[in-house]
Amino acid sequence: MGDNALLKKLTDELKEETKDVTALINAVADEKSFVEYDRFLRGDTPLGAAVGEGAVSGFCSVGGIDVGIFATNPAVLKGAIGKRNAQKIVKCVDNAVAAGNPVIGIYDTKGARLAEGIGALEGYGAVTAALSDAYGRVPVICVVKGASFGLSAYFAAVCDVCIGFDKSSLCTSSPLIISAKAGVDENKVGSAKIHAEKTGLYSITVKNERELAAALKNALNLLSVSVEGGNDDVNRVCKTLKGGVKAAALIKEIFDTGTFLELKPDFAPVVITGLARLNGIAVGVCATDSGYDGGRLTSNACVKIGELYNTCEAFGLPIVNLVDCAGAVEDIAEENSSLIREVGNVMYLSSQLTVGRAALVYGKAIGAGYTAFASKAAADYTLCWPDAQIGAVDSVKAAELLYRDEIAKAKNKAAALEKLAAAYAAENTAATAVCGEGYIDNIIEPQFSRGYLAAAVMSLAGKE
Amino acid sequence: MFYCLAEGVKIGETFMQALIGLAVVFAVLAVLIVVLQLFQRLFRLKFLNKNAAASQKSVSAPGTAAADSGASDELTAVISAAIAAYLADENADGDVGEPPFTLKNIR
């Protein structure tokens, strides 16, 4: 067979074997921007030829941002990872990091090439090392397209944003094996719903390639473009804001219209985290919502917050904390689990962040809710609304502790408690009392929150 | 029986009339005092310390002037409530005031 005929045969074979993966990459990449690495790489395995070594990698632009992108190919040896396709992936990641470009990895793989034995594990090690090296230096985005079983499941834990398809499955072993062992339905192991709600691994869940492309563009833009002009007036007065507002409504009013990208919306909903723009400046958003058990911190909520803080710190995004939090959750299961470690971790991170930190107390900031988000150690600039309550302990609880005898003697105990709690609040936890001590920078009218926070972010954006 | 110089008038009756006259005069005086005090309270007039109050007024802070003028706590509460209600109405009408500063939009 002549060179041209062989080339045509190989090209046709490649087109056929990689058409789905290439179509997916082209669906998210800007038109005709994808350029492939090691296209004709080919291995011979006991199971047949590995066209393109079962992975497609290269570089392209997504929403105008240059990225390195790779995808395992389920059409070739079920997308299994071996030593050679691992090298193809590593090359893609290393080149992107060297150029300072984000990395997108798309996984649809049934696990390791068992025939390669330890060689496959070395391949995993090389990919893990490359992703770990990239993580924190450039934005790393993981996409779980179909199945991601075995060691490749761990790649989803080494990224800034993990996007999962709603029909995907992410599992350290075959869900069939694990479900059979546990005697449960296969769909209850490693499903998208599980990772969106229970494990919190999925930052965003998408239904199709169009949604994936939109999510990737949005995330890459917020992580890579620190300032981008918009049409939303920074001096816009938020007329609908007042005490008792929900966190979601507050976020919608304060940040530039249509820029908020919520991360992990179904995981630990007591805290809303995400990325947004405020007067065009990309920021991290962390809002506790008293609609869930008084906004009390759970260990999962703290994991969610910690991940956001790490991402913001890595890419220099100022953080805006919107606080309505009555402290840490009072629950025996949490207490005897990882609560102390995780709340402590958030306090550690918030005090060690070098990016600008602004906080608005729009409800309560009690105990850890104050120390972790709004204290001088956790925020460079702190604001509160006139009806905010800030203190070491909730006023009702404080009254119960301090005036136990007085309440016990009262004829109407509930009325006495209410009166004493109000008196305690006025003296100790009211905004005016706390500001008088110098702990809060300003008491502001709710409708001007956007302007004040924008001013804070603008002044803190260049903080080093 | 004793008679005074005026013919036909007994001394005892004279004393009684004098006592009743004095009692009536003092009673009217007492009523006048009460009425004047009521007027004083009603119109917030400070007859005795008028000059002193006028001299203090020019140097005292607005908040203390209200206290010095003799305004009761009830009156202060009523005025505060009226202002709060006015502001609430103003906000309800959609007028939320001007932002305290203006930022430059990033375009």
XYZ file of C-alpha atoms in Angstrom:
571
model
C 0.000 0.000 0.000
C 1.424 3.412 -0.954
C 1.957 6.240 1.567
C -1.043 8.184 0.342
C -3.309 5.161 0.448
C -2.085 4.280 3.944
C -2.553 7.857 5.086
C -6.096 7.836 3.704
C -6.836 4.520 5.426
C -5.501 5.772 8.775
C -7.289 9.094 8.431
C -10.592 7.414 7.634
C -10.109 5.071 10.553
C -9.320 7.984 12.842
C -12.326 9.952 11.665
C -14.590 7.009 12.289
C -13.171 6.090 15.702
C -12.889 9.632 17.062
C -15.967 11.239 15.505
C -18.029 11.440 18.711
C -15.216 12.792 20.886
C -14.089 15.262 18.230
C -17.691 16.387 17.777
C -17.943 17.008 21.526
C -14.726 19.026 21.569
C -15.851 21.022 18.537
C -19.199 21.663 20.233
C -17.510 23.477 23.118
C -14.597 25.017 21.181
C -14.844 28.210 19.169
C -15.494 27.423 15.519
C -12.557 25.741 13.755
C -10.178 26.473 16.627
C -9.295 22.924 17.726
C -5.788 21.723 16.845
C -4.876 18.151 17.789
C -1.750 16.673 19.376
C -0.356 13.252 18.399
C -3.254 12.541 16.109
C -1.808 9.411 14.536
C -0.524 7.913 17.759
C -1.541 4.291 17.643
C -0.968 1.284 19.824
C -1.380 -2.423 19.323
C -3.044 -4.212 22.195
C -4.249 -7.759 22.694
C -7.746 -6.362 22.208
C -6.889 -4.700 18.908
C -5.474 -1.443 17.552
C -5.782 1.580 19.812
C -6.525 4.299 17.266
C -5.300 7.646 18.558
C -4.390 5.701 21.718
C -7.938 6.077 22.960
C -7.649 9.795 23.704
C -7.971 13.038 21.781
C -5.967 16.039 22.959
C -4.917 19.432 21.684
C -5.604 23.105 22.110
C -8.398 25.435 21.086
C -10.200 28.550 22.244
C -13.429 28.539 24.235
C -15.283 31.836 24.382
C -12.145 33.522 23.093
C -9.926 32.025 25.800
C -7.078 29.703 24.760
C -7.220 26.344 26.543
C -5.588 22.945 26.513
C -8.224 20.248 26.061
C -8.214 16.459 26.143
C -10.855 13.739 26.139
C -10.738 10.003 26.628
C -12.373 8.147 23.767
C -14.911 5.489 24.826
C -14.997 4.174 21.252
C -11.432 2.879 21.584
C -10.864 0.241 24.271
C -13.681 1.857 26.289
C -11.534 4.911 26.865
C -9.329 3.010 29.280
C -6.221 4.780 30.540
C -2.830 3.263 29.746
C 0.732 4.450 29.748
C 0.768 5.904 26.212
C -2.525 7.777 26.206
C -1.562 9.077 29.612
C 1.544 10.579 27.983
C -0.688 12.191 25.364
C -2.808 13.761 28.121
C 0.225 14.860 30.119
C 1.690 16.602 27.084
C -1.548 18.541 26.612
C -1.702 19.565 30.274
C 1.981 20.505 30.501
C 1.840 22.644 27.368
C -1.259 24.472 28.586
C 0.340 25.178 31.964
C 3.535 26.394 30.292
C 1.455 28.837 28.246
C -0.626 29.833 31.286
C -3.788 28.495 29.688
C -6.672 26.718 31.439
C -7.010 22.948 31.085
C -10.220 21.104 30.234
C -10.325 17.324 30.696
C -13.307 15.324 29.416
C -13.652 11.851 30.902
C -15.572 8.908 29.562
C -13.518 5.905 30.591
C -14.223 2.533 32.060
C -10.937 2.519 33.990
C -7.420 1.218 33.458
C -6.006 -0.966 30.685
C -5.640 -4.020 32.841
C -3.500 -5.756 30.225
C -0.810 -3.129 30.820
C -0.694 -3.949 34.520
C 1.555 -1.646 36.486
C 2.190 0.401 33.334
C -1.410 1.636 33.437
C -0.968 2.682 37.061
C 2.151 4.618 36.058
C 0.003 6.312 33.431
C -2.512 7.340 36.085
C 0.314 8.609 38.233
C 1.663 10.756 35.406
C -1.762 12.280 34.664
C -2.408 12.883 38.361
C 0.968 14.598 38.713
C 0.364 16.792 35.653
C -3.122 17.819 36.836
C -1.835 18.461 40.347
C 0.912 20.646 38.910
C -1.672 22.555 36.881
C -4.134 22.897 39.766
C -3.705 26.277 41.415
C -1.609 27.615 38.544
C -4.194 27.631 35.768
C -7.935 26.946 35.947
C -8.541 23.197 35.708
C -11.991 22.098 34.583
C -13.110 18.487 34.647
C -16.032 17.240 32.561
C -17.568 13.839 33.307
C -19.289 12.924 30.057
C -20.289 9.312 30.558
C -18.665 6.821 32.856
C -15.547 7.605 34.828
C -14.627 4.503 36.746
C -11.573 3.424 38.662
C -8.609 5.690 39.294
C -9.778 8.255 36.733
C -12.638 9.101 39.097
C -10.073 10.794 41.321
C -9.256 13.298 38.570
C -12.609 14.894 39.345
C -11.255 15.846 42.761
C -8.274 17.718 41.319
C -9.995 20.614 39.603
C -11.552 24.011 40.174
C -14.834 23.255 38.460
C -16.280 19.800 37.806
C -19.081 19.630 35.265
C -21.076 16.408 35.044
C -23.641 15.293 32.520
C -26.924 14.286 34.107
C -26.552 10.732 32.769
C -22.911 10.389 33.818
C -21.485 8.080 36.437
C -18.433 8.669 38.578
C -17.287 5.764 40.685
C -14.075 4.316 42.111
C -15.135 0.894 40.913
C -17.886 -0.461 38.709
C -21.262 0.645 40.106
C -22.471 -2.881 39.369
C -19.968 -4.370 41.802
C -20.558 -1.789 44.525
C -24.349 -1.876 44.228
C -24.397 -5.697 44.253
C -22.261 -5.690 47.380
C -24.518 -3.180 49.102
C -27.712 -4.720 47.759
C -28.959 -1.457 46.274
C -29.968 -0.279 42.851
C -27.081 0.442 40.464
C -28.327 3.978 39.908
C -27.810 4.749 43.586
C -24.052 4.505 43.163
C -22.025 7.302 41.626
C -24.890 8.922 39.718
C -24.937 12.591 38.762
C -27.623 13.215 41.368
C -25.444 11.666 44.075
C -22.458 13.803 43.118
C -24.541 16.951 42.846
C -26.332 16.535 46.184
C -24.369 14.189 48.433
C -20.665 14.237 47.602
C -20.588 17.755 46.155
C -18.077 16.715 43.484
C -20.144 18.147 40.648
C -20.015 21.923 40.561
C -22.462 22.107 37.672
C -24.754 19.494 36.117
C -25.618 19.789 32.419
C -28.063 17.975 30.183
C -26.439 18.380 26.791
C -23.478 19.731 24.842
C -25.081 23.150 24.428
C -25.375 23.566 28.189
C -21.829 22.262 28.600
C -20.480 24.844 26.159
C -22.330 27.654 27.973
C -21.094 26.505 31.393
C -17.499 26.187 30.179
C -17.518 29.645 28.602
C -19.000 31.211 31.717
C -16.600 29.484 34.123
C -13.517 30.141 31.983
C -14.462 33.793 31.560
C -14.893 34.361 35.291
C -11.731 32.472 36.205
C -9.513 33.914 33.472
C -10.723 37.471 32.782
C -10.347 39.474 35.974
C -12.008 42.658 34.690
C -14.566 42.917 31.912
C -16.803 45.885 31.255
C -20.543 45.377 31.389
C -23.778 47.274 31.012
C -25.031 47.118 34.591
C -24.737 50.473 36.377
C -22.562 50.109 39.453
C -24.541 52.908 41.144
C -27.828 51.051 40.645
C -29.999 51.366 43.761
C -31.382 47.983 44.864
C -34.851 49.161 45.881
C -36.209 45.728 46.750
C -33.554 44.905 49.351
C -34.605 44.904 52.995
C -34.150 42.814 56.129
C -35.233 39.202 55.837
C -34.258 38.927 52.168
C -33.205 35.491 50.910
C -29.581 34.948 49.945
C -30.439 34.121 46.325
C -32.437 37.349 45.902
C -29.653 39.351 47.538
C -27.049 37.922 45.150
C -29.280 38.656 42.174
C -29.614 42.300 43.199
C -26.043 43.021 44.220
C -23.925 41.546 41.443
C -23.850 42.542 37.775
C -26.979 41.246 36.116
C -26.656 37.771 34.647
C -23.058 37.178 35.723
C -23.543 34.920 38.744
C -22.403 31.346 38.147
C -23.525 29.205 41.061
C -21.288 26.277 41.971
C -22.597 23.129 43.646
C -26.164 24.482 43.985
C -27.631 21.239 45.319
C -24.837 20.450 47.768
C -25.047 21.967 51.274
C -27.608 24.599 50.209
C -27.204 26.449 53.524
C -24.422 28.296 51.757
C -24.540 29.599 48.194
C -21.154 29.794 46.496
C -20.189 30.890 43.046
C -18.433 33.382 40.827
C -19.819 36.680 39.581
C -18.867 40.163 38.478
C -19.254 43.348 40.474
C -18.720 46.457 38.364
C -17.018 44.123 35.892
C -14.560 42.711 38.444
C -14.636 38.906 38.774
C -15.265 37.908 42.398
C -15.987 34.835 44.482
C -19.358 34.891 46.232
C -20.139 33.123 49.495
C -23.577 33.700 50.992
C -25.024 31.926 54.001
C -28.793 31.529 53.932
C -30.743 31.576 57.203
C -33.581 29.818 55.395
C -31.686 26.615 56.192
C -31.427 26.118 59.961
C -30.532 29.745 60.630
C -27.675 29.611 58.160
C -25.691 27.421 60.533
C -22.506 25.940 59.116
C -22.352 22.210 58.444
C -19.185 20.299 57.594
C -20.321 19.967 53.960
C -21.020 23.704 53.776
C -17.502 24.350 55.022
C -16.032 22.009 52.383
C -17.954 23.979 49.757
C -16.704 27.311 51.112
C -13.127 26.042 51.385
C -13.080 25.002 47.733
C -14.338 28.426 46.651
C -11.749 30.213 48.790
C -8.943 28.060 47.348
C -10.016 28.810 43.788
C -10.332 32.544 44.495
C -6.925 32.616 46.153
C -5.328 30.765 43.237
C -6.649 33.177 40.613
C -6.652 36.426 42.554
C -10.407 36.851 42.775
C -11.629 39.081 45.621
C -14.188 37.419 47.872
C -17.546 38.853 48.889
C -19.108 37.219 51.952
C -22.826 37.835 52.461
C -23.516 36.805 56.020
C -26.689 35.616 57.710
C -25.319 32.854 59.879
C -26.185 31.845 63.444
C -22.895 29.963 63.901
C -22.132 26.279 63.519
C -24.852 23.635 63.420
C -25.827 22.020 66.720
C -26.108 18.380 65.756
C -24.618 15.347 67.431
C -23.807 13.538 64.189
C -21.976 16.601 62.867
C -20.294 17.228 66.195
C -18.962 13.680 66.327
C -17.896 13.834 62.697
C -15.781 16.381 60.836
C -17.567 19.614 61.868
C -14.792 21.005 64.048
C -12.120 20.251 61.449
C -14.106 21.793 58.582
C -15.256 24.952 60.397
C -11.693 25.337 61.639
C -10.468 24.956 58.077
C -12.745 27.757 56.863
C -11.500 29.992 59.689
C -7.926 29.102 58.788
C -8.469 29.815 55.101
C -10.376 33.060 55.629
C -7.612 34.405 57.842
C -4.859 33.342 55.439
C -6.376 34.583 52.182
C -4.273 37.194 50.447
C -7.027 38.301 48.055
C -9.346 41.141 49.019
C -12.232 40.186 51.300
C -15.394 42.215 51.763
C -18.293 41.187 53.996
C -21.869 42.341 54.355
C -23.859 41.186 57.380
C -27.438 41.274 56.127
C -28.944 39.237 58.968
C -27.160 37.549 61.824
C -23.450 37.007 62.321
C -23.263 34.966 65.485
C -20.277 33.065 66.849
C -18.379 31.285 64.069
C -20.621 33.064 61.576
C -18.961 36.333 62.572
C -15.426 35.090 63.138
C -15.202 33.106 59.898
C -16.742 35.675 57.564
C -16.972 39.179 58.994
C -14.346 39.592 61.706
C -11.271 41.756 61.227
C -9.298 38.537 60.708
C -11.604 37.350 57.926
C -12.525 40.538 56.083
C -10.731 43.682 55.000
C -13.934 45.694 54.889
C -17.155 44.840 56.702
C -20.592 46.368 56.329
C -23.880 45.610 57.979
C -27.520 46.553 57.620
C -29.225 48.527 60.412
C -31.170 45.525 61.704
C -28.188 43.150 61.694
C -27.423 41.147 64.829
C -23.755 40.545 65.528
C -22.387 38.862 68.599
C -20.894 35.926 70.405
C -24.221 34.343 71.077
C -27.801 34.746 69.897
C -29.729 37.261 72.034
C -32.416 34.734 73.000
C -29.835 32.200 74.045
C -27.897 34.861 75.923
C -31.043 35.920 77.811
C -31.763 32.304 78.686
C -28.286 31.907 80.135
C -27.874 35.267 81.840
C -31.360 35.777 83.254
C -32.327 32.196 84.034
C -33.612 32.999 87.551
C -35.475 36.108 86.474
C -37.256 34.224 83.707
C -38.069 31.332 86.027
C -39.745 33.722 88.488
C -41.765 35.552 85.836
C -45.471 34.807 85.482
C -45.312 34.976 81.683
C -41.982 33.299 80.918
C -42.154 33.736 77.152
C -42.843 37.466 77.445
C -40.062 37.868 79.996
C -37.614 36.022 77.762
C -38.586 38.128 74.781
C -38.178 41.357 76.743
C -34.828 40.372 78.209
C -33.561 39.115 74.839
C -34.520 42.422 73.242
C -32.711 44.311 75.994
C -29.619 42.138 75.549
C -29.728 42.613 71.778
C -29.986 46.398 72.090
C -26.964 46.540 74.375
C -24.763 43.859 72.839
C -25.661 42.589 69.373
C -27.309 45.564 67.676
C -25.458 47.040 64.708
C -24.955 50.346 66.494
C -23.484 48.646 69.552
C -21.012 46.604 67.502
C -20.031 49.486 65.238
C -19.444 51.620 68.289
C -16.761 49.131 69.281
C -15.098 49.514 65.885
C -15.690 45.997 64.643
C -17.825 46.907 61.638
C -16.787 49.609 59.199
C -20.197 50.952 58.321
C -23.929 50.567 58.817
C -25.577 51.011 55.443
C -29.087 51.166 54.072
C -29.865 47.903 52.239
C -30.628 49.602 48.942
C -27.070 50.912 48.676
C -25.388 47.535 49.278
C -24.292 47.098 45.651
C -22.467 50.422 45.544
C -20.740 49.911 48.892
C -19.590 46.383 48.051
C -18.436 47.469 44.592
C -16.424 50.269 46.176
C -14.861 47.764 48.581
C -14.024 45.300 45.802
C -12.588 48.064 43.602
C -10.330 49.187 46.404
C -9.316 45.619 47.295
C -8.945 44.179 43.774
C -5.247 44.937 43.615
C -4.483 43.727 47.128
C -1.349 41.609 47.435
C -76.024 87.829 123.327
C -73.299 90.106 121.839
C -74.040 92.764 119.245
C -71.571 94.688 117.172
C -71.685 98.410 116.423
C -73.777 97.854 113.333
C -77.285 97.692 114.475
C -78.984 94.315 114.318
C -75.879 92.299 113.260
C -74.552 89.717 115.584
C -70.750 89.429 116.135
C -70.726 85.657 115.489
C -72.317 86.096 112.068
C -69.741 88.761 111.197
C -66.884 86.351 111.975
C -68.514 83.630 109.935
C -68.922 85.923 106.917
C -65.302 87.080 107.210
C -64.080 83.476 107.366
C -66.242 82.438 104.395
C -64.996 85.464 102.421
C -61.361 84.580 103.146
C -61.982 80.933 102.251
C -63.606 81.907 98.950
C -60.708 84.249 98.085
C -58.085 81.571 98.844
C -60.089 78.949 96.964
C -60.299 81.193 93.889
C -56.558 81.890 94.194
C -55.878 78.158 94.357
C -58.025 77.565 91.288
C -56.178 80.360 89.489
C -52.825 78.800 90.357
C -53.981 75.442 89.036
C -55.306 77.039 85.849
C -52.081 78.961 85.340
C -50.040 75.808 85.859
C -52.214 74.018 83.363
C -51.617 76.827 80.903
C -47.926 76.562 81.610
C -47.962 72.851 80.822
C -50.174 73.308 77.795
C -48.164 75.989 76.081
C -44.753 74.949 77.396
C -44.216 78.386 78.837
C -41.584 78.777 81.435
C -42.465 81.952 83.211
C -39.876 81.803 85.922
C -36.870 80.634 83.889
C -37.687 82.358 80.645
C -34.495 84.362 80.423
C -32.270 81.526 81.560
C -33.771 79.145 78.995
C -33.338 81.682 76.209
C -29.651 82.106 77.003
C -29.048 78.333 77.141
C -30.880 77.694 73.884
C -28.214 79.272 71.710
C -25.420 77.023 72.962
C -27.141 73.682 73.502
C -27.167 70.821 70.981
C -30.427 70.168 69.112
C -30.971 66.917 70.954
C -30.561 68.478 74.391
C -32.639 71.536 73.523
C -35.707 69.379 73.261
C -35.035 67.932 76.694
C -34.343 71.306 78.258
C -37.490 72.815 76.819
C -39.486 70.596 79.080
C -40.836 68.329 76.329
C -42.105 65.106 77.836
C -40.843 61.670 76.811
C -44.272 61.001 75.380
C -44.039 64.029 73.101
C -40.571 62.959 71.896
C -41.882 59.488 71.178
C -44.843 60.905 69.262
C -42.616 63.148 67.134
C -40.169 60.229 66.458
C -43.037 57.979 65.447
C -44.387 60.662 63.115
C -40.985 61.082 61.444
C -40.589 57.310 61.122
C -44.053 57.033 59.598
C -43.239 59.847 57.180
C -40.010 58.155 56.120
C -41.791 54.827 55.784
C -44.374 56.447 53.513
C -41.574 58.029 51.525
C -39.908 54.641 51.045
C -43.207 53.021 50.198
C -43.610 55.553 47.420
C -40.376 54.242 45.901
C -38.242 57.219 46.848
C -35.239 55.565 48.519
C -32.992 58.558 48.557
C -29.723 59.189 46.840
C -26.685 56.929 47.161
C -24.044 58.515 49.386
C -21.407 58.400 46.649
C -21.053 57.720 42.923
C -18.688 55.137 41.475
C -17.217 55.078 38.012
C -18.556 52.274 35.832
C -15.960 49.976 34.279
C -16.747 49.797 30.549
